[in-house]
Amino acid sequence: MTAEPEPPSPAPLMALSTGFWGFKTLAAAHELDLFTRLAGGASTTCLELAEALGICHRPAEMLLTGCAALSLLEKRGGRYRNAPISEAYLVRGKPDYFGGWIEMADKRLYAGWGKLAEAIRTNRPTTWDPAVQASIFDAEDPTMLALFWEAMHALSTMTARRLGEALDLGRFRHLLDIGGGSGAYDIELCRRYPHLRATVFDLPHVTAIAAGKIALAGLGGRIGTVPGDFFGTAPFPGGHDVHLLSMILHDWSEEKDRALLRRSFEALPSGGLAVISELLVNDDKTGPAPAALMSLNMLIETEGRNYTPSEYAGWMEDAGFRDVETVWFDAPGANGAVVGRKP
C-alpha cells in the first residue's frame, strides 16, 4: 500500500496571512519618525524612546524589537540604530527618501486593499467613488493627492535610475514625459545624460508640482513643463525625439492605451523612440509577484491592470512602431521597458 505523501508545510500560508504585520510595523515606525530620530548614527534604548515619544515602555520595546527583526534597525551594546536601508531611504529630507510611498500605502491603499474582494466582485475601485469622480485623479482630496505625488516621486526616482542604466538614450536630444507627474524620471535621466532636455506633459495642477521638484533639482534650464490632458484632442507637444510613458499605461484600459500610443506615434519624428516603463506581467500571466500584485492594486485604484510585454508590443506595432523590444531591469516601480521606433 502506497503511503500518502506528506502535505507541504503551511508555513508559506502563515507568512502570507501575516504579511501586513510587517508592513504596519514599518508604517507605524515611520509615522512616529523613528528612523529620522535615529539619523546620522544616533541610537536609543527602549526607555529613551518611550520617554521621547511619551509612550509606555512596553510598546516602545515591542516596536524596536519588531523593527530589528525586520532588519530596519540594528542593535549594538544594548542600543538600537538605523540599519543601512533605513538610513538611506527612511530619513526625512534625504535625497532618496522613500517615506512618501510608505505613507500612501498606509493611509490610502491599505484601506482599499481591505475591500479587495468587493473590488473583485464589482470590478470597481475601492479607494475612490466612480459615481462621484471621473477618475482617480479627478477631484481628489488635497491631502491624499499630496501623498500620492510624494509617493510617486519616491518610487519614480529610483526606477528612473535603473531605466537610465538599462536603456541607452545617448543619441536622443529631447524627451517628452507623457503623464510625467512630479518630473522624477526627467530629473534622473537629465542627470545621467547631460545633453538631454525634457518636458513634463501632465495636468495643470501636476505640472505645478513638477516645476517645484525641477527647481529644487536645479534643472529648470533643461526641463520644462507643458500643462495639458493626454486624452485631449490637441496633438502631443512637438519637437521631441523620444516619448516616455512611465507607470502610466497600467492606469487605463486597452482602448485608451492604444489611443495614447497612436497619438505618440503621430507626434514623433521618423527615428523617434517610444518607451513604456512598467512592472510587466510575464506573457504566461503567472507572475512575477510584484507585477501581478500591482495589477490587483490597479483593480482597487483604476480601470487598468498591469499588462504583458507581448500585449504592449502588439499595441505598439498596430500603432506603427517597429523594432519593438523589451529591456529588463530591477527597480521598485518597474521591471522593464517595452520600446519601439517610428520608421
mmCIF file of C-alpha atoms in Angstrom:
data_model
loop_
_atom_site.group_PDB
_atom_site.id
_atom_site.type_symbol
_atom_site.label_atom_id
_atom_site.label_comp_id
_atom_site.label_asym_id
_atom_site.label_seq_id
_atom_site.Cartn_x
_atom_site.Cartn_y
_atom_site.Cartn_z
ATOM 1 C CA MET A 1 0.000 0.000 0.000
ATOM 2 C CA THR A 2 1.449 3.334 -1.102
ATOM 3 C CA ALA A 3 1.874 5.821 1.711
ATOM 4 C CA GLU A 4 0.145 9.154 1.333
ATOM 5 C CA PRO A 5 2.683 11.874 0.515
ATOM 6 C CA GLU A 6 3.386 14.357 3.248
ATOM 7 C CA PRO A 7 1.439 17.587 2.672
ATOM 8 C CA PRO A 8 3.512 20.717 2.160
ATOM 9 C CA SER A 9 4.248 22.891 5.158
ATOM 10 C CA PRO A 10 1.618 25.554 5.911
ATOM 11 C CA ALA A 11 4.421 27.988 6.803
ATOM 12 C CA PRO A 12 4.092 29.908 3.491
ATOM 13 C CA LEU A 13 0.385 30.441 4.211
ATOM 14 C CA MET A 14 1.244 31.774 7.656
ATOM 15 C CA ALA A 15 3.751 34.152 6.102
ATOM 16 C CA LEU A 16 1.207 35.346 3.534
ATOM 17 C CA SER A 17 -1.613 35.786 6.027
ATOM 18 C CA THR A 18 0.547 37.837 8.394
ATOM 19 C CA GLY A 19 2.345 39.847 5.736
ATOM 20 C CA PHE A 20 0.532 43.000 6.795
ATOM 21 C CA TRP A 21 2.093 42.730 10.269
ATOM 22 C CA GLY A 22 5.496 43.643 8.871
ATOM 23 C CA PHE A 23 4.119 46.460 6.767
ATOM 24 C CA LYS A 24 2.170 48.015 9.623
ATOM 25 C CA THR A 25 5.252 47.814 11.845
ATOM 26 C CA LEU A 26 7.202 49.748 9.218
ATOM 27 C CA ALA A 27 4.348 52.224 8.723
ATOM 28 C CA ALA A 28 3.948 52.875 12.460
ATOM 29 C CA ALA A 29 7.686 53.392 12.939
ATOM 30 C CA HIS A 30 7.703 55.800 10.012
ATOM 31 C CA GLU A 31 4.666 57.687 11.330
ATOM 32 C CA LEU A 32 6.415 58.079 14.707
ATOM 33 C CA ASP A 33 9.538 59.381 12.882
ATOM 34 C CA LEU A 34 11.650 56.640 14.443
ATOM 35 C CA PHE A 35 14.140 56.469 11.570
ATOM 36 C CA THR A 36 14.542 60.232 11.354
ATOM 37 C CA ARG A 37 15.152 60.345 15.124
ATOM 38 C CA LEU A 38 17.969 57.862 14.642
ATOM 39 C CA ALA A 39 19.525 59.572 11.615
ATOM 40 C CA GLY A 40 23.238 60.178 11.357
ATOM 41 C CA GLY A 41 24.307 57.440 13.742
ATOM 42 C CA ALA A 42 22.030 58.337 16.663
ATOM 43 C CA SER A 43 20.828 55.482 18.858
ATOM 44 C CA THR A 44 18.219 54.767 21.502
ATOM 45 C CA THR A 45 17.186 52.350 24.201
ATOM 46 C CA CYS A 46 13.625 51.264 24.855
ATOM 47 C CA LEU A 47 13.391 53.579 27.872
ATOM 48 C CA GLU A 48 14.767 56.568 25.971
ATOM 49 C CA LEU A 49 12.333 56.045 23.098
ATOM 50 C CA ALA A 50 9.406 55.698 25.477
ATOM 51 C CA GLU A 51 10.323 58.989 27.134
ATOM 52 C CA ALA A 52 10.900 60.759 23.797
ATOM 53 C CA LEU A 53 7.549 59.659 22.392
ATOM 54 C CA GLY A 54 5.615 59.940 25.622
ATOM 55 C CA ILE A 55 4.526 56.304 25.476
ATOM 56 C CA CYS A 56 4.782 53.290 27.774
ATOM 57 C CA HIS A 57 7.929 51.166 27.915
ATOM 58 C CA ARG A 58 6.082 48.030 26.709
ATOM 59 C CA PRO A 59 5.072 49.272 23.201
ATOM 60 C CA ALA A 60 8.416 51.061 22.785
ATOM 61 C CA GLU A 61 10.241 47.788 23.393
ATOM 62 C CA MET A 62 7.905 45.895 21.053
ATOM 63 C CA LEU A 63 8.352 48.452 18.259
ATOM 64 C CA LEU A 64 12.141 48.426 18.483
ATOM 65 C CA THR A 65 12.226 44.632 18.640
ATOM 66 C CA GLY A 66 9.906 44.394 15.627
ATOM 67 C CA CYS A 67 11.971 46.830 13.571
ATOM 68 C CA ALA A 68 15.157 44.963 14.446
ATOM 69 C CA ALA A 69 13.534 41.669 13.456
ATOM 70 C CA LEU A 70 12.618 43.207 10.094
ATOM 71 C CA SER A 71 16.238 44.384 9.609
ATOM 72 C CA LEU A 72 15.141 48.027 9.753
ATOM 73 C CA LEU A 73 17.202 48.593 12.920
ATOM 74 C CA GLU A 74 20.411 47.106 14.290
ATOM 75 C CA LYS A 75 21.166 46.574 17.982
ATOM 76 C CA ARG A 76 24.653 47.045 19.376
ATOM 77 C CA GLY A 77 25.631 47.322 23.022
ATOM 78 C CA GLY A 78 22.012 47.474 24.116
ATOM 79 C CA ARG A 79 21.196 50.397 21.797
ATOM 80 C CA TYR A 80 19.189 50.452 18.569
ATOM 81 C CA ARG A 81 20.406 52.240 15.423
ATOM 82 C CA ASN A 82 19.185 52.598 11.867
ATOM 83 C CA ALA A 83 20.133 49.770 9.567
ATOM 84 C CA PRO A 84 21.765 50.968 6.304
ATOM 85 C CA ILE A 85 18.493 50.595 4.350
ATOM 86 C CA SER A 86 16.620 52.766 6.854
ATOM 87 C CA GLU A 87 19.367 55.386 6.948
ATOM 88 C CA ALA A 88 19.375 55.587 3.151
ATOM 89 C CA TYR A 89 15.648 55.616 2.443
ATOM 90 C CA LEU A 90 13.582 56.316 5.585
ATOM 91 C CA VAL A 91 15.122 59.526 6.937
ATOM 92 C CA ARG A 92 13.068 62.595 6.066
ATOM 93 C CA GLY A 93 14.905 65.130 3.940
ATOM 94 C CA LYS A 94 17.381 62.690 2.410
ATOM 95 C CA PRO A 95 17.645 62.656 -1.397
ATOM 96 C CA ASP A 96 16.363 59.083 -1.715
ATOM 97 C CA TYR A 97 13.642 59.363 0.926
ATOM 98 C CA PHE A 98 11.057 56.629 0.310
ATOM 99 C CA GLY A 99 8.629 57.596 3.032
ATOM 100 C CA GLY A 100 6.089 59.117 0.659
ATOM 101 C CA TRP A 101 5.328 55.691 -0.765
ATOM 102 C CA ILE A 102 5.072 54.112 2.694
ATOM 103 C CA GLU A 103 2.707 56.826 3.870
ATOM 104 C CA MET A 104 0.457 56.497 0.820
ATOM 105 C CA ALA A 105 0.371 52.714 1.150
ATOM 106 C CA ASP A 106 -0.609 53.107 4.789
ATOM 107 C CA LYS A 107 -3.081 55.991 4.602
ATOM 108 C CA ARG A 108 -4.677 55.258 1.227
ATOM 109 C CA LEU A 109 -4.004 51.822 -0.202
ATOM 110 C CA TYR A 110 -4.278 49.783 2.992
ATOM 111 C CA ALA A 111 -7.977 50.589 3.417
ATOM 112 C CA GLY A 112 -8.654 49.944 -0.274
ATOM 113 C CA TRP A 113 -6.957 46.529 -0.142
ATOM 114 C CA GLY A 114 -9.177 45.715 2.821
ATOM 115 C CA LYS A 115 -12.039 45.740 0.309
ATOM 116 C CA LEU A 116 -10.262 43.701 -2.385
ATOM 117 C CA ALA A 117 -12.985 41.040 -2.520
ATOM 118 C CA GLU A 118 -15.527 43.808 -3.109
ATOM 119 C CA ALA A 119 -13.396 45.178 -5.959
ATOM 120 C CA ILE A 120 -13.177 41.705 -7.490
ATOM 121 C CA ARG A 121 -16.950 41.217 -7.254
ATOM 122 C CA THR A 122 -17.865 44.645 -8.626
ATOM 123 C CA ASN A 123 -14.923 45.425 -10.957
ATOM 124 C CA ARG A 124 -14.845 48.886 -9.358
ATOM 125 C CA PRO A 125 -12.130 50.734 -7.426
ATOM 126 C CA THR A 126 -12.381 50.931 -3.650
ATOM 127 C CA THR A 127 -10.084 53.886 -2.846
ATOM 128 C CA TRP A 128 -12.433 56.394 -4.515
ATOM 129 C CA ASP A 129 -16.027 56.507 -5.744
ATOM 130 C CA PRO A 130 -16.548 56.337 -9.534
ATOM 131 C CA ALA A 131 -20.047 57.734 -9.012
ATOM 132 C CA VAL A 132 -18.523 60.984 -7.751
ATOM 133 C CA GLN A 133 -15.164 61.245 -9.549
ATOM 134 C CA ALA A 134 -14.332 60.781 -13.231
ATOM 135 C CA SER A 135 -11.024 59.100 -12.340
ATOM 136 C CA ILE A 136 -8.569 58.662 -9.503
ATOM 137 C CA PHE A 137 -7.004 61.989 -10.499
ATOM 138 C CA ASP A 138 -10.257 63.980 -10.547
ATOM 139 C CA ALA A 139 -11.474 65.982 -7.518
ATOM 140 C CA GLU A 140 -9.188 64.083 -5.179
ATOM 141 C CA ASP A 141 -8.791 65.107 -1.545
ATOM 142 C CA PRO A 142 -5.797 67.512 -1.460
ATOM 143 C CA THR A 143 -4.104 65.665 1.396
ATOM 144 C CA MET A 144 -4.383 62.311 -0.363
ATOM 145 C CA LEU A 145 -3.285 63.887 -3.651
ATOM 146 C CA ALA A 146 -0.167 65.275 -1.984
ATOM 147 C CA LEU A 147 0.523 61.825 -0.523
ATOM 148 C CA PHE A 148 0.077 60.258 -3.962
ATOM 149 C CA TRP A 149 2.573 62.544 -5.698
ATOM 150 C CA GLU A 150 5.186 62.296 -2.951
ATOM 151 C CA ALA A 151 4.854 58.528 -3.177
ATOM 152 C CA MET A 152 5.177 58.553 -6.947
ATOM 153 C CA HIS A 153 8.227 60.817 -6.781
ATOM 154 C CA ALA A 154 9.984 58.419 -4.399
ATOM 155 C CA LEU A 155 9.099 55.375 -6.489
ATOM 156 C CA SER A 156 9.936 57.031 -9.804
ATOM 157 C CA THR A 157 13.297 58.478 -8.746
ATOM 158 C CA MET A 158 14.853 55.083 -8.066
ATOM 159 C CA THR A 159 13.140 53.455 -11.027
ATOM 160 C CA ALA A 160 14.363 56.156 -13.423
ATOM 161 C CA ARG A 161 17.960 55.491 -12.427
ATOM 162 C CA ARG A 162 17.666 51.811 -13.327
ATOM 163 C CA LEU A 163 15.919 52.662 -16.603
ATOM 164 C CA GLY A 164 18.693 55.090 -17.494
ATOM 165 C CA GLU A 165 21.276 52.361 -16.915
ATOM 166 C CA ALA A 166 19.394 49.713 -18.918
ATOM 167 C CA LEU A 167 18.340 51.811 -21.911
ATOM 168 C CA ASP A 168 20.822 53.856 -23.926
ATOM 169 C CA LEU A 169 19.321 57.280 -24.664
ATOM 170 C CA GLY A 170 22.640 58.742 -25.766
ATOM 171 C CA ARG A 171 21.516 59.656 -29.295
ATOM 172 C CA PHE A 172 18.316 61.405 -28.244
ATOM 173 C CA ARG A 173 18.047 65.098 -27.520
ATOM 174 C CA HIS A 174 14.586 65.983 -26.215
ATOM 175 C CA LEU A 175 12.314 63.734 -24.160
ATOM 176 C CA LEU A 176 8.571 64.199 -23.733
ATOM 177 C CA ASP A 177 7.392 62.621 -20.475
ATOM 178 C CA ILE A 178 3.708 61.887 -21.133
ATOM 179 C CA GLY A 179 1.861 61.926 -17.823
ATOM 180 C CA GLY A 180 5.218 62.788 -16.258
ATOM 181 C CA GLY A 181 3.881 63.527 -12.782
ATOM 182 C CA SER A 182 6.427 65.111 -10.464
ATOM 183 C CA GLY A 183 9.194 65.019 -13.090
ATOM 184 C CA ALA A 184 11.283 62.408 -11.259
ATOM 185 C CA TYR A 185 12.113 60.483 -14.444
ATOM 186 C CA ASP A 186 13.141 63.667 -16.224
ATOM 187 C CA ILE A 187 15.357 64.806 -13.363
ATOM 188 C CA GLU A 188 17.191 61.494 -13.135
ATOM 189 C CA LEU A 189 17.533 60.963 -16.891
ATOM 190 C CA CYS A 190 18.805 64.510 -17.445
ATOM 191 C CA ARG A 191 21.355 63.976 -14.677
ATOM 192 C CA ARG A 192 22.546 60.812 -16.414
ATOM 193 C CA TYR A 193 22.571 62.337 -19.920
ATOM 194 C CA PRO A 194 23.979 65.892 -19.771
ATOM 195 C CA HIS A 195 22.916 66.680 -23.350
ATOM 196 C CA LEU A 196 19.281 65.632 -22.797
ATOM 197 C CA ARG A 197 16.430 68.099 -22.397
ATOM 198 C CA ALA A 198 12.973 67.080 -21.207
ATOM 199 C CA THR A 199 9.374 68.258 -20.987
ATOM 200 C CA VAL A 200 6.824 67.097 -18.420
ATOM 201 C CA PHE A 201 3.365 66.906 -20.000
ATOM 202 C CA ASP A 202 0.578 66.474 -17.450
ATOM 203 C CA LEU A 203 -2.485 68.106 -15.935
ATOM 204 C CA PRO A 204 -2.012 71.734 -14.803
ATOM 205 C CA HIS A 205 -2.033 71.037 -11.055
ATOM 206 C CA VAL A 206 0.503 68.244 -11.602
ATOM 207 C CA THR A 207 2.915 70.308 -13.713
ATOM 208 C CA ALA A 208 2.902 72.849 -10.875
ATOM 209 C CA ILE A 209 4.224 70.100 -8.572
ATOM 210 C CA ALA A 210 6.776 69.074 -11.201
ATOM 211 C CA ALA A 211 8.011 72.654 -11.602
ATOM 212 C CA GLY A 212 8.798 72.787 -7.885
ATOM 213 C CA LYS A 213 10.699 69.475 -7.949
ATOM 214 C CA ILE A 214 12.622 70.555 -11.064
ATOM 215 C CA ALA A 215 13.607 73.860 -9.454
ATOM 216 C CA LEU A 216 14.820 72.056 -6.329
ATOM 217 C CA ALA A 217 16.959 69.819 -8.547
ATOM 218 C CA GLY A 218 18.495 72.876 -10.231
ATOM 219 C CA LEU A 219 17.412 71.698 -13.687
ATOM 220 C CA GLY A 220 14.986 74.452 -14.655
ATOM 221 C CA GLY A 221 17.155 75.333 -17.650
ATOM 222 C CA ARG A 222 16.826 71.841 -19.164
ATOM 223 C CA ILE A 223 13.433 70.540 -18.026
ATOM 224 C CA GLY A 224 10.227 72.382 -18.863
ATOM 225 C CA THR A 225 6.558 71.700 -18.219
ATOM 226 C CA VAL A 226 3.546 71.830 -20.528
ATOM 227 C CA PRO A 227 0.108 71.575 -18.915
ATOM 228 C CA GLY A 228 -2.465 69.540 -20.800
ATOM 229 C CA ASP A 229 -4.622 66.431 -20.928
ATOM 230 C CA PHE A 230 -3.069 63.474 -22.721
ATOM 231 C CA PHE A 231 -6.582 62.283 -23.547
ATOM 232 C CA GLY A 232 -7.423 65.674 -25.049
ATOM 233 C CA THR A 233 -7.891 66.461 -28.727
ATOM 234 C CA ALA A 234 -4.746 68.583 -29.180
ATOM 235 C CA PRO A 235 -1.636 66.808 -30.508
ATOM 236 C CA PHE A 236 1.157 65.997 -28.090
ATOM 237 C CA PRO A 237 3.767 68.783 -27.836
ATOM 238 C CA GLY A 238 6.157 68.583 -30.777
ATOM 239 C CA GLY A 239 9.920 68.820 -31.037
ATOM 240 C CA HIS A 240 10.713 65.659 -29.080
ATOM 241 C CA ASP A 241 12.558 62.600 -30.413
ATOM 242 C CA VAL A 242 11.749 60.253 -27.512
ATOM 243 C CA HIS A 243 8.458 59.744 -25.677
ATOM 244 C CA LEU A 244 8.317 58.219 -22.210
ATOM 245 C CA LEU A 245 5.189 56.598 -20.756
ATOM 246 C CA SER A 246 6.320 55.550 -17.292
ATOM 247 C CA MET A 247 3.958 53.783 -14.893
ATOM 248 C CA ILE A 248 1.034 55.370 -16.766
ATOM 249 C CA LEU A 249 -0.481 52.794 -19.097
ATOM 250 C CA HIS A 250 -1.336 50.412 -16.252
ATOM 251 C CA ASP A 251 -3.883 53.016 -15.076
ATOM 252 C CA TRP A 252 -6.047 52.709 -18.181
ATOM 253 C CA SER A 253 -7.956 50.280 -20.372
ATOM 254 C CA GLU A 254 -6.522 48.697 -23.509
ATOM 255 C CA GLU A 255 -8.625 51.004 -25.679
ATOM 256 C CA LYS A 256 -7.253 54.136 -24.002
ATOM 257 C CA ASP A 257 -3.678 52.827 -24.024
ATOM 258 C CA ARG A 258 -3.883 52.085 -27.734
ATOM 259 C CA ALA A 259 -5.140 55.631 -28.320
ATOM 260 C CA LEU A 260 -2.187 57.079 -26.375
ATOM 261 C CA LEU A 261 0.285 55.019 -28.395
ATOM 262 C CA ARG A 262 -1.303 56.155 -31.659
ATOM 263 C CA ARG A 263 -1.010 59.781 -30.549
ATOM 264 C CA SER A 264 2.610 59.200 -29.577
ATOM 265 C CA PHE A 265 3.366 57.706 -32.986
ATOM 266 C CA GLU A 266 1.762 60.661 -34.749
ATOM 267 C CA ALA A 267 3.771 63.226 -32.771
ATOM 268 C CA LEU A 268 7.205 61.576 -33.014
ATOM 269 C CA PRO A 269 9.575 62.264 -35.931
ATOM 270 C CA SER A 270 10.982 59.456 -38.053
ATOM 271 C CA GLY A 271 13.544 57.600 -35.953
ATOM 272 C CA GLY A 272 11.859 58.665 -32.723
ATOM 273 C CA LEU A 273 11.514 56.257 -29.822
ATOM 274 C CA ALA A 274 8.576 55.423 -27.557
ATOM 275 C CA VAL A 275 9.403 53.906 -24.157
ATOM 276 C CA ILE A 276 6.851 52.151 -21.936
ATOM 277 C CA SER A 277 8.327 51.644 -18.450
ATOM 278 C CA GLU A 278 6.219 49.352 -16.240
ATOM 279 C CA LEU A 279 6.048 46.416 -13.867
ATOM 280 C CA LEU A 280 5.430 43.865 -16.600
ATOM 281 C CA VAL A 281 3.389 40.721 -16.028
ATOM 282 C CA ASN A 282 5.003 37.782 -17.833
ATOM 283 C CA ASP A 283 3.397 36.509 -21.032
ATOM 284 C CA ASP A 284 2.188 33.333 -19.272
ATOM 285 C CA LYS A 285 0.395 35.508 -16.677
ATOM 286 C CA THR A 286 1.890 33.572 -13.774
ATOM 287 C CA GLY A 287 3.901 36.442 -12.236
ATOM 288 C CA PRO A 288 6.227 37.901 -11.233
ATOM 289 C CA ALA A 289 4.592 38.657 -7.885
ATOM 290 C CA PRO A 290 5.363 42.423 -7.776
ATOM 291 C CA ALA A 291 3.735 42.947 -11.181
ATOM 292 C CA ALA A 292 0.792 40.633 -10.500
ATOM 293 C CA LEU A 293 0.066 42.284 -7.151
ATOM 294 C CA MET A 294 0.469 45.771 -8.603
ATOM 295 C CA SER A 295 -2.143 44.708 -11.144
ATOM 296 C CA LEU A 296 -4.527 43.952 -8.282
ATOM 297 C CA ASN A 297 -3.624 47.363 -6.888
ATOM 298 C CA MET A 298 -4.878 48.780 -10.181
ATOM 299 C CA LEU A 299 -8.161 46.992 -9.525
ATOM 300 C CA ILE A 300 -8.736 48.935 -6.311
ATOM 301 C CA GLU A 301 -7.389 52.188 -7.811
ATOM 302 C CA THR A 302 -8.045 52.436 -11.560
ATOM 303 C CA GLU A 303 -9.734 50.957 -14.625
ATOM 304 C CA GLY A 304 -6.473 49.381 -15.811
ATOM 305 C CA ARG A 305 -4.188 46.478 -14.979
ATOM 306 C CA ASN A 306 -0.560 45.505 -15.447
ATOM 307 C CA TYR A 307 -0.015 44.248 -18.971
ATOM 308 C CA THR A 308 2.482 41.849 -20.570
ATOM 309 C CA PRO A 309 5.379 42.636 -22.921
ATOM 310 C CA SER A 310 3.522 40.883 -25.750
ATOM 311 C CA GLU A 311 0.398 42.974 -25.200
ATOM 312 C CA TYR A 312 2.362 46.225 -25.282
ATOM 313 C CA ALA A 313 4.415 45.068 -28.276
ATOM 314 C CA GLY A 314 1.267 44.207 -30.224
ATOM 315 C CA TRP A 315 -0.315 47.578 -29.489
ATOM 316 C CA MET A 316 2.872 49.416 -30.467
ATOM 317 C CA GLU A 317 3.158 47.534 -33.730
ATOM 318 C CA ASP A 318 -0.506 48.199 -34.511
ATOM 319 C CA ALA A 319 0.186 51.907 -33.926
ATOM 320 C CA GLY A 320 3.028 51.772 -36.469
ATOM 321 C CA PHE A 321 6.133 51.297 -34.319
ATOM 322 C CA ARG A 322 8.817 48.880 -35.448
ATOM 323 C CA ASP A 323 11.862 47.114 -33.932
ATOM 324 C CA VAL A 324 9.870 46.644 -30.728
ATOM 325 C CA GLU A 325 11.862 45.028 -27.924
ATOM 326 C CA THR A 326 11.749 44.596 -24.160
ATOM 327 C CA VAL A 327 14.615 45.736 -21.943
ATOM 328 C CA TRP A 328 14.650 44.234 -18.448
ATOM 329 C CA PHE A 329 15.930 45.766 -15.216
ATOM 330 C CA ASP A 330 15.257 45.642 -11.484
ATOM 331 C CA ALA A 331 13.641 48.644 -9.772
ATOM 332 C CA PRO A 332 10.863 49.373 -7.262
ATOM 333 C CA GLY A 333 8.390 50.789 -9.775
ATOM 334 C CA ALA A 334 9.197 48.841 -12.944
ATOM 335 C CA ASN A 335 10.967 45.686 -14.054
ATOM 336 C CA GLY A 336 11.325 46.521 -17.722
ATOM 337 C CA ALA A 337 10.651 48.794 -20.651
ATOM 338 C CA VAL A 338 8.996 47.997 -23.962
ATOM 339 C CA VAL A 339 10.499 50.268 -26.622
ATOM 340 C CA GLY A 340 9.589 50.862 -30.251
ATOM 341 C CA ARG A 341 10.931 53.015 -33.077
ATOM 342 C CA LYS A 342 8.986 55.107 -35.548
ATOM 343 C CA PRO A 343 10.222 54.261 -39.067
#
